[in-house]
mmCIF file of C-alpha atoms and ligand atoms in Angstrom:
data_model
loop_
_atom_site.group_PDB
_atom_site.id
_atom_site.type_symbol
_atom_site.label_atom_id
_atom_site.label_comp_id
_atom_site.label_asym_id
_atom_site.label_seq_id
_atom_site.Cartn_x
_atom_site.Cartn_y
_atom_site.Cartn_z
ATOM 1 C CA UNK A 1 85.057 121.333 95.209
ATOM 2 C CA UNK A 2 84.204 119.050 91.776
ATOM 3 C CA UNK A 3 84.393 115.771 91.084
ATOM 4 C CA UNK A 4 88.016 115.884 89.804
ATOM 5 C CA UNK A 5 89.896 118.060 92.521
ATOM 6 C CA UNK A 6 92.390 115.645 93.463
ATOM 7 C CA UNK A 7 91.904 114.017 97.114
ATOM 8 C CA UNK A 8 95.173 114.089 99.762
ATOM 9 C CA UNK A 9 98.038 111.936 98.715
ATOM 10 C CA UNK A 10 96.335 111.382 95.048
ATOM 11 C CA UNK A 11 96.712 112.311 92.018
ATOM 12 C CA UNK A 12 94.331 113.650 89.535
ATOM 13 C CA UNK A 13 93.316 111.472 86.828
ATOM 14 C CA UNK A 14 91.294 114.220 84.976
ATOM 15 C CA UNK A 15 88.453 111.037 84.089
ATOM 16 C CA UNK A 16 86.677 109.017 85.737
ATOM 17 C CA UNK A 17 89.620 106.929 87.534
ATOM 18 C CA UNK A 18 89.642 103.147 87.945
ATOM 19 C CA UNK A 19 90.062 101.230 91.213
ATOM 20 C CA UNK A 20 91.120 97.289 90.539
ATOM 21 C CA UNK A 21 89.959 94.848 93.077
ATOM 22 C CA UNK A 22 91.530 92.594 94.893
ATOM 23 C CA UNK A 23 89.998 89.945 97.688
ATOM 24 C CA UNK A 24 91.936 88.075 99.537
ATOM 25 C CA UNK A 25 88.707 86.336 100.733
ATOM 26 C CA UNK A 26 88.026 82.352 100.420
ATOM 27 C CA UNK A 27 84.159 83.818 100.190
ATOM 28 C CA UNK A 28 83.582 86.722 98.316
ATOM 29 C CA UNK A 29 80.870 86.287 95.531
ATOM 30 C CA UNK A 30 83.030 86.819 92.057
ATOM 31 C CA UNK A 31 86.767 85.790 92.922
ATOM 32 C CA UNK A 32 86.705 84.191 96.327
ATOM 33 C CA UNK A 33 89.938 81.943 97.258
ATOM 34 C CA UNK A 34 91.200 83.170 93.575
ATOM 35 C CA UNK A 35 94.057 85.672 95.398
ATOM 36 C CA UNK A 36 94.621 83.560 99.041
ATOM 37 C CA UNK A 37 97.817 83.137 98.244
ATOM 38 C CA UNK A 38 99.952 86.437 98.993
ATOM 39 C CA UNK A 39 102.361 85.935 96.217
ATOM 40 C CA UNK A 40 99.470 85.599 93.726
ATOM 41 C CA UNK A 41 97.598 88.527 94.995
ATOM 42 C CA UNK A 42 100.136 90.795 94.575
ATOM 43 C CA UNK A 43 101.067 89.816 90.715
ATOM 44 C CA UNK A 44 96.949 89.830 90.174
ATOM 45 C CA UNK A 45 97.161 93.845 91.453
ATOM 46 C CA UNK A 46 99.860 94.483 89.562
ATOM 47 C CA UNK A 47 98.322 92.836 86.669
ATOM 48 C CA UNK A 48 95.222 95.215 87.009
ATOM 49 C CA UNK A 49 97.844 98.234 86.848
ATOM 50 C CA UNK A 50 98.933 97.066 83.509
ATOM 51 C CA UNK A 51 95.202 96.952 82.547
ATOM 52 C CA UNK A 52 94.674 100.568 83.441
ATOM 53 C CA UNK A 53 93.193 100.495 87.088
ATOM 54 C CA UNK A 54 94.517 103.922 88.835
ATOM 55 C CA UNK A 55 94.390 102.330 92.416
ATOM 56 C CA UNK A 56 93.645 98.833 93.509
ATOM 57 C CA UNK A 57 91.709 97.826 96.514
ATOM 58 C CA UNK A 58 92.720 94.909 98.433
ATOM 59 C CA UNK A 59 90.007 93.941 101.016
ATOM 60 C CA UNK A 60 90.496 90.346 103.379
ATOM 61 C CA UNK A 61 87.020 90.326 104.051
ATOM 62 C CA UNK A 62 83.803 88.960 102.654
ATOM 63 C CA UNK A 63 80.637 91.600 102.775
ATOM 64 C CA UNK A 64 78.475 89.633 100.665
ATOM 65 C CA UNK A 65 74.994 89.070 101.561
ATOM 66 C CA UNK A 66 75.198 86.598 104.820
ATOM 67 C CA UNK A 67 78.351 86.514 105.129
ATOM 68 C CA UNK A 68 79.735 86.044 108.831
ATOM 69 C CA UNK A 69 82.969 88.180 110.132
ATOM 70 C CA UNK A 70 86.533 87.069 110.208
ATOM 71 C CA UNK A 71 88.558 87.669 113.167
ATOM 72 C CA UNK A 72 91.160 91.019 113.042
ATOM 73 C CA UNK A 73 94.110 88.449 113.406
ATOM 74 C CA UNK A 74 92.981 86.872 110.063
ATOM 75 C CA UNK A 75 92.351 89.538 108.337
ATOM 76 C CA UNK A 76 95.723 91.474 109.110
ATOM 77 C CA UNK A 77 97.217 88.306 108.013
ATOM 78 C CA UNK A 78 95.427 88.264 104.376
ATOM 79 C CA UNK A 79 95.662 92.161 103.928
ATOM 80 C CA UNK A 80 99.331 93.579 105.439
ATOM 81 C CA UNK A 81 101.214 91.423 102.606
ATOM 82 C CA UNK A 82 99.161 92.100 100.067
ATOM 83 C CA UNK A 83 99.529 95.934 100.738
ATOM 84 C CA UNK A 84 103.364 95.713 101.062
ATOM 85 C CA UNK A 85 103.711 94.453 98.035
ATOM 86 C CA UNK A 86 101.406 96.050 96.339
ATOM 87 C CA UNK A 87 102.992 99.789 97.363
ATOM 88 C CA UNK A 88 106.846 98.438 96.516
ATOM 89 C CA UNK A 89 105.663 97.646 92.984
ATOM 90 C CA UNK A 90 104.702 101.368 93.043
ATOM 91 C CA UNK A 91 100.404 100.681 93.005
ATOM 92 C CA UNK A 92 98.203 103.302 94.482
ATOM 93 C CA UNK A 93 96.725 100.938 97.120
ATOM 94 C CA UNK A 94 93.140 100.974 99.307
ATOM 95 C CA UNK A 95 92.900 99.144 101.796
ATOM 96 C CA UNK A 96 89.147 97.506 102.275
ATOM 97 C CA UNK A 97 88.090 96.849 105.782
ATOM 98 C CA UNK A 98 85.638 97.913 108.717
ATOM 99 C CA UNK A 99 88.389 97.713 111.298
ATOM 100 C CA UNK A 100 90.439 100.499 112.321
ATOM 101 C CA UNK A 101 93.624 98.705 113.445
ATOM 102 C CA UNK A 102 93.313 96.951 109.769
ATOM 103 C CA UNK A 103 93.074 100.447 108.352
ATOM 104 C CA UNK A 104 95.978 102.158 110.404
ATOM 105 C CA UNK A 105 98.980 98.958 109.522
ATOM 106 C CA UNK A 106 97.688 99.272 106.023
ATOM 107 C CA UNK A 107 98.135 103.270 106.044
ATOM 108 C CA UNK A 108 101.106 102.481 107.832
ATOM 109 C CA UNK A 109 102.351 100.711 104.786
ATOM 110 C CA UNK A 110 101.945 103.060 102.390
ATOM 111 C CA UNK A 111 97.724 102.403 101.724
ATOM 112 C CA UNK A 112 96.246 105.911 100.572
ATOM 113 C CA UNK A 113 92.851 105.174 100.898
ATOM 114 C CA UNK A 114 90.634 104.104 103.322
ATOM 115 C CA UNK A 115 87.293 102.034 101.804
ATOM 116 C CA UNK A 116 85.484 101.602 104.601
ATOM 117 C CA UNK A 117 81.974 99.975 103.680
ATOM 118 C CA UNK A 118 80.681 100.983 107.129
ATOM 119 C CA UNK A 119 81.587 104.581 106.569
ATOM 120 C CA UNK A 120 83.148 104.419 109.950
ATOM 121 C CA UNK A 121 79.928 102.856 112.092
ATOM 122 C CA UNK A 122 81.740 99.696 112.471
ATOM 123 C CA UNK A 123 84.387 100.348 114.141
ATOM 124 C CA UNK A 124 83.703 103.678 116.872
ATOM 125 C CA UNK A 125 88.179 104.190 115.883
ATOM 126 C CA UNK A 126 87.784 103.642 112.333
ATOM 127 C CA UNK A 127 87.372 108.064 112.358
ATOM 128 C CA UNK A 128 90.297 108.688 114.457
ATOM 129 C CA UNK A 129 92.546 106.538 112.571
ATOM 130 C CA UNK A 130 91.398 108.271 109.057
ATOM 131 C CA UNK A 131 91.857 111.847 110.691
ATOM 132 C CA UNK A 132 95.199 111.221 112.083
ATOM 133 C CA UNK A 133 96.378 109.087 109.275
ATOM 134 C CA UNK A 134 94.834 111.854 106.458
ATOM 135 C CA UNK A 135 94.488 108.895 104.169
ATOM 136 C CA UNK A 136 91.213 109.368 101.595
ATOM 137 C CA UNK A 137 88.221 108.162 103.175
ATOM 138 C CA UNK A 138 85.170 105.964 101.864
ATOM 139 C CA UNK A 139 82.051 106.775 103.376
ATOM 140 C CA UNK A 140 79.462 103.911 102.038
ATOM 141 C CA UNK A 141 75.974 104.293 102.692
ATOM 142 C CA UNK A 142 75.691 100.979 105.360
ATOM 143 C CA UNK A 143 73.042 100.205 107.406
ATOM 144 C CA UNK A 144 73.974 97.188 109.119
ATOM 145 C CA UNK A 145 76.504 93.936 109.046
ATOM 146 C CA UNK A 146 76.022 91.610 105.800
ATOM 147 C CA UNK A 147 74.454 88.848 107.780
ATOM 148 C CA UNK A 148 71.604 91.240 108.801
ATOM 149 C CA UNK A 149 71.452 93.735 105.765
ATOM 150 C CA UNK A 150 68.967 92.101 103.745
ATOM 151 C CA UNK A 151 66.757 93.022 106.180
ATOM 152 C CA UNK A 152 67.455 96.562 106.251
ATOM 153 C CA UNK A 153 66.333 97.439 102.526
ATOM 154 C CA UNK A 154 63.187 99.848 103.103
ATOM 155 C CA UNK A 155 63.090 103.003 102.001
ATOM 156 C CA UNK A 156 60.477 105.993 100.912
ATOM 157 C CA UNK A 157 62.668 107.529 98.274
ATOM 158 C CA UNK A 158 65.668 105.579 97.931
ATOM 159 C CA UNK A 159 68.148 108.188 96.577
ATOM 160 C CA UNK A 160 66.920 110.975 99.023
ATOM 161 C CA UNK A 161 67.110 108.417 102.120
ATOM 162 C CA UNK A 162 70.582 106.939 100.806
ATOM 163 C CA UNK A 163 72.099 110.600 100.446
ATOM 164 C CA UNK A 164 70.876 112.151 103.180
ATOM 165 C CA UNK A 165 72.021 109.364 105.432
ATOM 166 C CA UNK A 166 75.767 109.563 103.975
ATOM 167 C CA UNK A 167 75.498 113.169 104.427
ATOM 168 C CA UNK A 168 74.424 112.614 108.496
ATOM 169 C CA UNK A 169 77.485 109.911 108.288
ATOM 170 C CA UNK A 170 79.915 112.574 106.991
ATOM 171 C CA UNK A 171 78.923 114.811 109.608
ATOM 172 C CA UNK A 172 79.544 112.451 112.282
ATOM 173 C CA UNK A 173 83.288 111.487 110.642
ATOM 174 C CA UNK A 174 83.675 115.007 110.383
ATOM 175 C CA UNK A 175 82.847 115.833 114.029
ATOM 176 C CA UNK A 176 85.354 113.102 115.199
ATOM 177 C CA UNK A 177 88.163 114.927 113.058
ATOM 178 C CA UNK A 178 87.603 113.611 109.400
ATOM 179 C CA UNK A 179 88.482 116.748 107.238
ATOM 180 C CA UNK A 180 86.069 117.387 104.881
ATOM 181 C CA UNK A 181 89.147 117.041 102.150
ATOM 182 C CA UNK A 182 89.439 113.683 102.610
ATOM 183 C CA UNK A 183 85.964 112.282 102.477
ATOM 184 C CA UNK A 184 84.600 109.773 99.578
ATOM 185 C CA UNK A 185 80.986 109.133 99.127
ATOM 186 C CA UNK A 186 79.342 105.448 97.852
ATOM 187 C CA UNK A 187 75.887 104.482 97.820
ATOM 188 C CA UNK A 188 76.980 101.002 98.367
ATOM 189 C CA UNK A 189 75.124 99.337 96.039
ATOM 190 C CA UNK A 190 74.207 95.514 97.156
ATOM 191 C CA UNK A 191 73.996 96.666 100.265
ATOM 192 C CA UNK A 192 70.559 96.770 101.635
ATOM 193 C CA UNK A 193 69.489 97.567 99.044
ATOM 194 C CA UNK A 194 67.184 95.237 96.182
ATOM 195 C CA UNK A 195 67.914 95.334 92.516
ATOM 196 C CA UNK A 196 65.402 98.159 92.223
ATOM 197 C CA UNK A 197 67.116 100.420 94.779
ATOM 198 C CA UNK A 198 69.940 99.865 92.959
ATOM 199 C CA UNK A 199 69.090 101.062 89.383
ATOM 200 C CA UNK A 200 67.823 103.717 91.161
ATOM 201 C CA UNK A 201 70.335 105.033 93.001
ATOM 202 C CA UNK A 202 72.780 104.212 89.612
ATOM 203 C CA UNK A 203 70.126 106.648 88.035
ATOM 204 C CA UNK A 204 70.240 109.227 90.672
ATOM 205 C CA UNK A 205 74.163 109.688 90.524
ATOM 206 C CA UNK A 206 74.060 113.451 89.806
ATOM 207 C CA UNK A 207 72.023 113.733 93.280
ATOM 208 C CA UNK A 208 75.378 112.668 94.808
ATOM 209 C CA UNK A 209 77.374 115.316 93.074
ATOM 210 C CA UNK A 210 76.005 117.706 94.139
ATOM 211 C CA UNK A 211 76.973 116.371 97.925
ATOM 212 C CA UNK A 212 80.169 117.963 96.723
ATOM 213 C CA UNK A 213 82.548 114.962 97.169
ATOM 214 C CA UNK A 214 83.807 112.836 94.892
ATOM 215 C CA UNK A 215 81.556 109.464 94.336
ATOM 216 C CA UNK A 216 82.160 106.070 94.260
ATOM 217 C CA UNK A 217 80.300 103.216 92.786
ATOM 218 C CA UNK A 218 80.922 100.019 92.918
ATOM 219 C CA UNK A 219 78.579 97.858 90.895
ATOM 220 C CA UNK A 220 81.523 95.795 89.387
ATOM 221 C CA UNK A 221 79.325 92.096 89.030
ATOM 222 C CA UNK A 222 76.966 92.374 91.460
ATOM 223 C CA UNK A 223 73.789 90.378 91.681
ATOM 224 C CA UNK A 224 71.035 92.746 89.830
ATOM 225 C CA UNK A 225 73.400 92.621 86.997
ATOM 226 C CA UNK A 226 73.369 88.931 86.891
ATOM 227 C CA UNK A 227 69.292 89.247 87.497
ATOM 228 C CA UNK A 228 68.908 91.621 84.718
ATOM 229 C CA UNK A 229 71.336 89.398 82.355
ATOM 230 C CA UNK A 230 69.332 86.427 83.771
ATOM 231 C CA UNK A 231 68.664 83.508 81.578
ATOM 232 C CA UNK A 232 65.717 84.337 79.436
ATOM 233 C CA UNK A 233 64.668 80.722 79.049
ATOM 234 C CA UNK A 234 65.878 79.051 82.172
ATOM 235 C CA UNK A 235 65.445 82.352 84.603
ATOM 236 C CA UNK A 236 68.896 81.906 85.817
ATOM 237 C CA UNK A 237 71.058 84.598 86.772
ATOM 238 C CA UNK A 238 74.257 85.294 84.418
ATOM 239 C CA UNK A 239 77.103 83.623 86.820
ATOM 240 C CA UNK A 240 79.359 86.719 88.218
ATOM 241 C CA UNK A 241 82.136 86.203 85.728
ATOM 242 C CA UNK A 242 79.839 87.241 82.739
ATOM 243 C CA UNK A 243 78.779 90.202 84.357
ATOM 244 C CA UNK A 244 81.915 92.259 83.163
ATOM 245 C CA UNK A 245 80.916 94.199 79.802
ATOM 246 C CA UNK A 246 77.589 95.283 81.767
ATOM 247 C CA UNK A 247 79.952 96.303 84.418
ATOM 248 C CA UNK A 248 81.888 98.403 81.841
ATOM 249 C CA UNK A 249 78.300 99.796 80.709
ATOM 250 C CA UNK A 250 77.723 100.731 83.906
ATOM 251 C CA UNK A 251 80.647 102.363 84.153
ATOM 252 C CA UNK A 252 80.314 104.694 81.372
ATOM 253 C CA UNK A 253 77.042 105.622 83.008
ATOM 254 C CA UNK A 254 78.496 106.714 86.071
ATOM 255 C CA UNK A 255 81.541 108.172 84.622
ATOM 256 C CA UNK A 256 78.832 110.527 82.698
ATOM 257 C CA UNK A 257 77.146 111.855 85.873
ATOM 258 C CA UNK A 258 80.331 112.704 86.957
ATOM 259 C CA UNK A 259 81.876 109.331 89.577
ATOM 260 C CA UNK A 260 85.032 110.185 90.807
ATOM 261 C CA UNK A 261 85.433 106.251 90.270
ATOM 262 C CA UNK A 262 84.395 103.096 89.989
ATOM 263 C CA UNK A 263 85.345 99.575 91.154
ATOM 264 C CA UNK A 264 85.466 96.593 88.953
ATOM 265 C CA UNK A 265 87.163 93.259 89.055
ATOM 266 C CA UNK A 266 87.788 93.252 85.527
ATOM 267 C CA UNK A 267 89.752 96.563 84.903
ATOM 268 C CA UNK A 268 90.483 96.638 80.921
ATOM 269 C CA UNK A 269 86.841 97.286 79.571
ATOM 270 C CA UNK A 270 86.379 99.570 82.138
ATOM 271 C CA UNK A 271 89.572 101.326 81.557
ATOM 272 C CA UNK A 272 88.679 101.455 78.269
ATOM 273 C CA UNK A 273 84.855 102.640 78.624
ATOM 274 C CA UNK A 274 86.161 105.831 81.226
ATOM 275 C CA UNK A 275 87.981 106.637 78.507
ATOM 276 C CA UNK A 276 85.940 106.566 75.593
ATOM 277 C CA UNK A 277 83.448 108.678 78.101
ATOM 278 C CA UNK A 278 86.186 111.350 78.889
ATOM 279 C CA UNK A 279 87.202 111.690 75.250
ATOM 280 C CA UNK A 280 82.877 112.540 74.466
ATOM 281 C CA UNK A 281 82.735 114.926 77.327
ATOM 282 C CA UNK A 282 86.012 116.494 76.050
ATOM 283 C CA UNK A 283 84.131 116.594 72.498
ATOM 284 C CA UNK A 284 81.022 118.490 73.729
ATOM 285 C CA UNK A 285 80.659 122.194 72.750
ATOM 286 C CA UNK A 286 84.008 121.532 70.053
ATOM 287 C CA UNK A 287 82.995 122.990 66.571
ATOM 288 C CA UNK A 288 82.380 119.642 64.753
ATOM 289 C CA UNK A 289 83.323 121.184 61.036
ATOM 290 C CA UNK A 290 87.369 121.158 60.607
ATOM 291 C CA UNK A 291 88.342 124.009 59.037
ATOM 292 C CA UNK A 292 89.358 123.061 55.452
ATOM 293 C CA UNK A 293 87.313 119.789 55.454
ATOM 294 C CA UNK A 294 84.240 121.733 54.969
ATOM 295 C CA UNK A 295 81.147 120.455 52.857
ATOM 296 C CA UNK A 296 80.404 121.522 49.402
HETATM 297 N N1 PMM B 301 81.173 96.482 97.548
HETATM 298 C C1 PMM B 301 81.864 95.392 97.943
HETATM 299 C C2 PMM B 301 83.089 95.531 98.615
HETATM 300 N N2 PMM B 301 83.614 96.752 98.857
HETATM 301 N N3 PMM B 301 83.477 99.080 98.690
HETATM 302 C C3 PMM B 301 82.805 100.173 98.321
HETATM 303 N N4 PMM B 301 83.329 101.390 98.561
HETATM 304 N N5 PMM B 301 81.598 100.103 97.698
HETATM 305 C C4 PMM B 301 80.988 98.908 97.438
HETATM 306 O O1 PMM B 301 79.861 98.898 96.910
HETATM 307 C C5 PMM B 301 81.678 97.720 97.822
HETATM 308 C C6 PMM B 301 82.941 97.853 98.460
HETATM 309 C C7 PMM B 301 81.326 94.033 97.660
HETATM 310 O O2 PMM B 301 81.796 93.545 96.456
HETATM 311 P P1 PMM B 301 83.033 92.514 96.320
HETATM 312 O O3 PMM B 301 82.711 91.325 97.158
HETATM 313 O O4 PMM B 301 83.081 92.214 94.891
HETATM 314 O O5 PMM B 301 84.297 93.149 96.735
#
């Protein structure tokens, strides 16, 4: 299987696709407590359809570094709306989460994707509910919970540790009934993981191909951007809303090692980059003299 073989239930964007993200989180590091309000995370979604995003992902709680865990009450309570209305105004909707009863009422509602940033080793059910469900399937490289994960971020070679421990993660979804079909691979970049691990495993992308799944990345504004955009005179980081046309950049990059996707907050320079990418790759081996506009 390639990159572009369309996953169960979606449908095949034939570039680099682009998932839109929406967190209805008080806390999470670029928009928190933007898109509390149902109402207002639903038109933001459908806003990032306009802007070219192919799915969006609607997640109701925080994994940035340190942050603590909201009970499955509250987060059913910030997702389920958001989904609903979402899949009525005819989005292709993920549904972010580590909890499998979270995952199952948003399949239940019409979510196509599960984007699990656990890859199923937070919740033991999270695999049974994404094999009987058949939704699409994130596995993220995860090593532990956010308020423990900066912790966690030691490795010899950081692609071949990162890769092979996805692979042992598929293998474990797959022996609780995961089909193969349906899996997603992500590095999970941010998490633990440093800035250098990071650029490394952004570098490394054509290591995951050849895992055979389709890859994820999700660098959309996230801190070693700001670090590498930092103030040159002051030292500080660029804040996480000025992170978006190195987002885009990034996005080009993985979209030309072959990502299945990426996820970004801001979805037009993105949807414009994946496309400027496709329509090189689509150029390459083309005779570049048009007949009758020959030289001399
Ligand atoms: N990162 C975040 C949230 N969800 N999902 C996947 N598959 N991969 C990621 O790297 C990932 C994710 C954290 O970023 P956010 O707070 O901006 O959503």
């Amino acid at each position: 299987m390639t990159t572009t073989d369309p996953l169960p239930g979606l449908p095949r964007w034939g570039r680099c696709a682009v998932m839109g993200v929406v967190n209805v989180t008080p806390d999470s590091f670029s928009d928190g407590g933007l898109w509390l309000d149902p109402g207002r995370a639903v038109a933001h979604g459908l806003e990032l359809v306009a802007d070219g995003a192919d799915m969006v992902d609607v997640g109701g709680e925080s994994t940035r570094p340190g942050a603590e865990r909201v009970t499955c009450e509250e987060e059913l309570r910030r997702v389920l709306p958001v989904v609903r209305g979402l899949v009525e105004g005819g989005a292709v909707v993920s549904v972010d989460t580590m909890r499998a009863e979270v995952a199952e009422a948003a399949v239940d509602l019409g979510a196509r994707i599960i984007n699990d940033v656990s890859g199923g080793r937070a919740d033991p059910a999270m695999a049974k509910v994404a094999a009987r469900t058949g939704a699409a399937f994130v596995v993220m490289h995860w090593r532990g919970q956010s308020d423990r994960m900066a912790g966690l971020a030691e490795y010899g070679d950081v692609v071949a540790d990162v890769v092979r421990e996805v692979e042992q993660q598929v293998d474990v979804v797959v022996s609780a009934g995961v089909d193969l079909s349906q899996i997603v691979v992500d590095p999970g970049l941010g998490f633990a993981k440093t800035g250098a691990h990071n650029w490394s495993l952004l570098a490394g992308i054509d290591a995951w191909t050849r895992l055979g799944r389709p890859v994820l990345i999700a660098a959309s504004r996230k801190r070693f951007l700001g670090s590498l955009l930092a103030d040159p005179v002051t030292g500080t980081p660029r804040p996480p809303l000025d992170r978006d046309p190195a987002t885009a950049a990034v996005s080009v990059l993985a979209a030309s090692q072959g990502a299945w996707a990426v996820r970004v907050h801001e979805v037009s320079s993105t949807a414009d980059a994946v496309r400027v990418e496709a329509a090189v790759r689509g150029a390459v081996g083309r005779p570049t003299v048009t007949e009758g506009h020959r030289p001399g």
